[in-house]
Short mmCIF file of C-alpha atoms in Angstrom, two decimals:
data_model
loop_
_atom_site.label_atom_id
_atom_site.label_comp_id
_atom_site.label_asym_id
_atom_site.label_seq_id
_atom_site.Cartn_x
_atom_site.Cartn_y
_atom_site.Cartn_z
CA UNK A 89 4.35 35.42 -5.73
CA UNK A 90 5.59 33.45 -2.71
CA UNK A 91 9.30 33.36 -2.04
CA UNK A 92 10.89 30.19 -3.31
CA UNK A 93 7.89 29.43 -5.53
CA UNK A 94 8.55 26.85 -8.23
CA UNK A 95 6.36 28.86 -10.62
CA UNK A 96 8.09 31.43 -12.75
CA UNK A 97 6.55 34.92 -13.05
CA UNK A 98 5.72 34.19 -16.71
CA UNK A 99 3.81 31.03 -15.70
CA UNK A 100 1.90 32.93 -13.01
CA UNK A 101 0.99 35.65 -15.49
CA UNK A 102 -0.15 33.06 -18.03
CA UNK A 103 -2.35 31.30 -15.41
CA UNK A 104 -3.86 34.60 -14.28
CA UNK A 105 -4.50 35.62 -17.90
CA UNK A 106 -6.21 32.27 -18.60
CA UNK A 107 -8.39 32.58 -15.48
CA UNK A 108 -9.40 36.11 -16.43
CA UNK A 109 -10.19 34.94 -19.98
CA UNK A 110 -12.30 32.05 -18.66
CA UNK A 111 -14.17 34.42 -16.31
CA UNK A 112 -14.86 36.90 -19.11
CA UNK A 113 -16.06 34.07 -21.40
CA UNK A 114 -18.37 32.76 -18.69
CA UNK A 115 -19.79 36.20 -17.94
CA UNK A 116 -20.40 36.99 -21.64
CA UNK A 117 -22.17 33.65 -22.26
CA UNK A 118 -24.86 34.06 -19.64
CA UNK A 119 -25.17 36.96 -17.24
CA UNK A 120 -27.17 34.92 -14.72
CA UNK A 121 -24.47 32.24 -14.37
CA UNK A 122 -21.43 34.49 -14.35
CA UNK A 123 -18.52 33.61 -12.13
CA UNK A 124 -16.65 36.52 -10.63
CA UNK A 125 -13.17 35.85 -9.30
CA UNK A 126 -11.82 38.61 -7.19
CA UNK A 127 -8.10 39.37 -7.24
CA UNK A 128 -7.84 38.02 -3.67
CA UNK A 129 -9.29 34.69 -4.83
CA UNK A 130 -6.74 34.54 -7.65
CA UNK A 131 -3.94 35.29 -5.17
CA UNK A 132 -5.15 32.55 -2.80
CA UNK A 133 -5.36 30.09 -5.67
CA UNK A 134 -1.83 30.97 -6.77
CA UNK A 135 -0.54 30.68 -3.19
CA UNK A 136 -2.05 27.22 -2.70
CA UNK A 137 -0.67 25.99 -6.05
CA UNK A 138 2.75 27.44 -5.21
CA UNK A 139 2.76 25.84 -1.75
CA UNK A 140 1.83 22.43 -3.14
CA UNK A 141 4.44 22.57 -5.88
CA UNK A 142 7.13 23.80 -3.47
CA UNK A 143 6.53 20.97 -1.00
CA UNK A 144 6.55 18.47 -3.87
CA UNK A 145 9.84 19.86 -5.19
CA UNK A 146 11.40 19.75 -1.69
CA UNK A 147 10.39 16.13 -1.13
CA UNK A 148 11.86 15.12 -4.50
CA UNK A 149 15.08 16.99 -3.69
CA UNK A 150 15.34 15.25 -0.28
CA UNK A 151 14.81 11.83 -1.83
CA UNK A 152 17.37 12.51 -4.55
CA UNK A 153 19.90 13.68 -1.95
CA UNK A 154 19.38 10.53 0.10
CA UNK A 155 17.89 12.31 3.12
CA UNK A 156 15.19 9.63 3.32
CA UNK A 157 17.50 6.72 4.06
CA UNK A 158 14.67 4.48 5.22
CA UNK A 159 12.61 3.22 2.27
CA UNK A 160 8.97 4.12 2.43
CA UNK A 161 6.49 1.29 2.29
CA UNK A 162 2.84 1.71 1.59
CA UNK A 163 0.63 1.21 4.63
CA UNK A 164 -1.98 -0.47 2.49
CA UNK A 165 0.31 -2.88 0.66
CA UNK A 166 2.53 -4.48 3.26
CA UNK A 167 4.57 -7.03 1.35
CA UNK A 168 7.40 -9.04 2.80
CA UNK A 169 10.73 -7.33 3.43
CA UNK A 170 14.25 -8.66 3.16
CA UNK A 171 16.87 -9.46 5.78
CA UNK A 172 20.39 -8.35 4.81
CA UNK A 173 22.07 -8.61 8.21
CA UNK A 174 25.66 -9.79 8.30
CA UNK A 175 24.69 -12.93 10.22
CA UNK A 176 22.90 -14.27 7.16
CA UNK A 177 24.51 -15.07 3.86
CA UNK A 178 22.56 -13.55 1.00
CA UNK A 179 19.20 -11.85 1.10
CA UNK A 180 16.32 -13.72 2.70
CA UNK A 181 12.70 -12.65 2.79
CA UNK A 182 11.08 -11.93 6.15
CA UNK A 183 7.36 -11.70 6.88
CA UNK A 184 6.00 -8.19 7.32
CA UNK A 185 4.37 -7.38 10.63
CA UNK A 186 1.29 -5.45 11.71
CA UNK A 187 0.81 -3.91 15.14
CA UNK A 188 -2.17 -4.96 17.28
CA UNK A 189 -2.91 -1.66 19.00
CA UNK A 190 -6.66 -1.29 19.41
CA UNK A 191 -7.48 -4.86 18.35
CA UNK A 192 -10.85 -6.11 19.53
CA UNK A 193 -11.18 -9.19 21.80
CA UNK A 194 -12.77 -11.31 19.05
CA UNK A 195 -9.84 -10.53 16.74
CA UNK A 196 -7.34 -11.44 19.48
CA UNK A 197 -9.19 -14.73 20.05
CA UNK A 198 -9.15 -15.59 16.31
CA UNK A 199 -5.42 -14.77 16.12
CA UNK A 200 -4.85 -17.12 19.06
CA UNK A 201 -6.64 -19.91 17.17
CA UNK A 202 -4.55 -19.19 14.06
CA UNK A 203 -1.41 -19.28 16.22
CA UNK A 204 -2.31 -22.72 17.59
CA UNK A 205 -2.82 -23.94 14.02
CA UNK A 206 0.58 -22.55 13.02
CA UNK A 207 -0.81 -20.10 10.46
CA UNK A 208 0.54 -16.88 12.01
CA UNK A 209 3.63 -15.72 13.84
CA UNK A 210 2.67 -13.59 16.84
CA UNK A 211 5.19 -11.47 18.71
CA UNK A 212 4.50 -11.10 22.43
CA UNK A 213 5.87 -8.70 25.05
CA UNK A 214 7.30 -9.69 28.45
CA UNK A 215 3.79 -9.92 29.98
CA UNK A 216 2.65 -12.35 27.28
CA UNK A 217 0.38 -9.85 25.50
CA UNK A 218 0.20 -9.90 21.71
CA UNK A 219 2.16 -7.02 20.21
CA UNK A 220 2.32 -7.73 16.47
CA UNK A 221 1.41 -10.37 13.92
CA UNK A 222 2.34 -11.10 10.33
CA UNK A 223 -0.26 -9.65 7.98
CA UNK A 224 -2.10 -12.86 7.02
CA UNK A 225 -1.28 -12.96 3.30
CA UNK A 226 -0.30 -16.06 1.34
CA UNK A 227 3.26 -14.73 0.98
CA UNK A 228 3.65 -14.31 4.72
CA UNK A 229 2.05 -17.69 5.42
CA UNK A 230 4.71 -19.36 3.25
CA UNK A 231 7.43 -17.34 5.00
CA UNK A 232 6.14 -18.28 8.47
CA UNK A 233 5.94 -21.98 7.61
CA UNK A 234 9.39 -22.12 5.97
CA UNK A 235 12.14 -19.84 7.25
CA UNK A 236 14.99 -18.27 5.29
CA UNK A 237 13.72 -18.22 1.73
CA UNK A 238 15.24 -16.11 -1.01
CA UNK A 239 12.91 -14.14 -3.24
CA UNK A 240 13.30 -16.70 -6.05
CA UNK A 241 12.49 -19.60 -3.71
CA UNK A 242 9.46 -17.75 -2.35
CA UNK A 243 8.30 -17.01 -5.90
CA UNK A 244 8.65 -20.67 -6.90
CA UNK A 245 6.68 -21.86 -3.87
CA UNK A 246 3.87 -19.39 -4.52
CA UNK A 247 3.71 -20.51 -8.17
CA UNK A 248 3.62 -24.16 -7.05
CA UNK A 249 0.74 -23.41 -4.67
CA UNK A 250 -1.16 -21.69 -7.48
CA UNK A 251 -0.61 -24.59 -9.90
CA UNK A 252 -1.68 -27.18 -7.29
CA UNK A 253 -4.80 -25.17 -6.40
CA UNK A 254 -5.68 -24.80 -10.10
CA UNK A 255 -5.26 -28.55 -10.55
CA UNK A 256 -7.53 -29.17 -7.55
CA UNK A 257 -10.13 -26.81 -9.01
CA UNK A 258 -10.07 -28.60 -12.37
CA UNK A 259 -10.31 -31.97 -10.61
CA UNK A 260 -13.37 -30.81 -8.68
CA UNK A 261 -14.93 -29.23 -11.75
CA UNK A 262 -14.48 -32.09 -14.20
CA UNK A 263 -14.12 -35.29 -12.11
CA UNK A 264 -15.98 -34.67 -8.85
CA UNK A 265 -18.70 -32.26 -10.00
CA UNK A 266 -21.42 -34.90 -9.54
CA UNK A 267 -20.66 -34.84 -5.78
CA UNK A 268 -20.91 -31.05 -5.47
CA UNK A 269 -23.51 -30.08 -8.10
CA UNK A 270 -26.91 -31.70 -8.62
#
């Protein structure tokens, strides 16, 4: 057993016993499809399980102790953050940003068009090159168009947009359908 393993010796013995029982059941059922696990394979399996559980336990301990002071945000779901600086009173939502490293020329051109239309907020460096952009979601569009919103205000505006768009959809469906559908 690895030093500092989160598995107790009794748990390791129980896992090994279960593996051996499963192997003996498989070999007694059909000799042609028997699975033979060598003791070295069992030891490697135990080591990999122990390593995974140890790293998991360490990360939970670090988070509980406050070692990770910066909150982790998913790279896939980049929602808006909040601004709690002393210059502002209260908590205001700020648009999340995405870096533009490795962006293709067509993407840069389209972002430039969006910038001229006022749909995105692009950060530029001293040479005028695009460095980052808000991540083009409805939440960030509302935040770019109207600065310093609290979470409740942002929520109310998003709900209003959804209600207005639903009303427009019903208007098109029931009043203007003869113009769109034949």
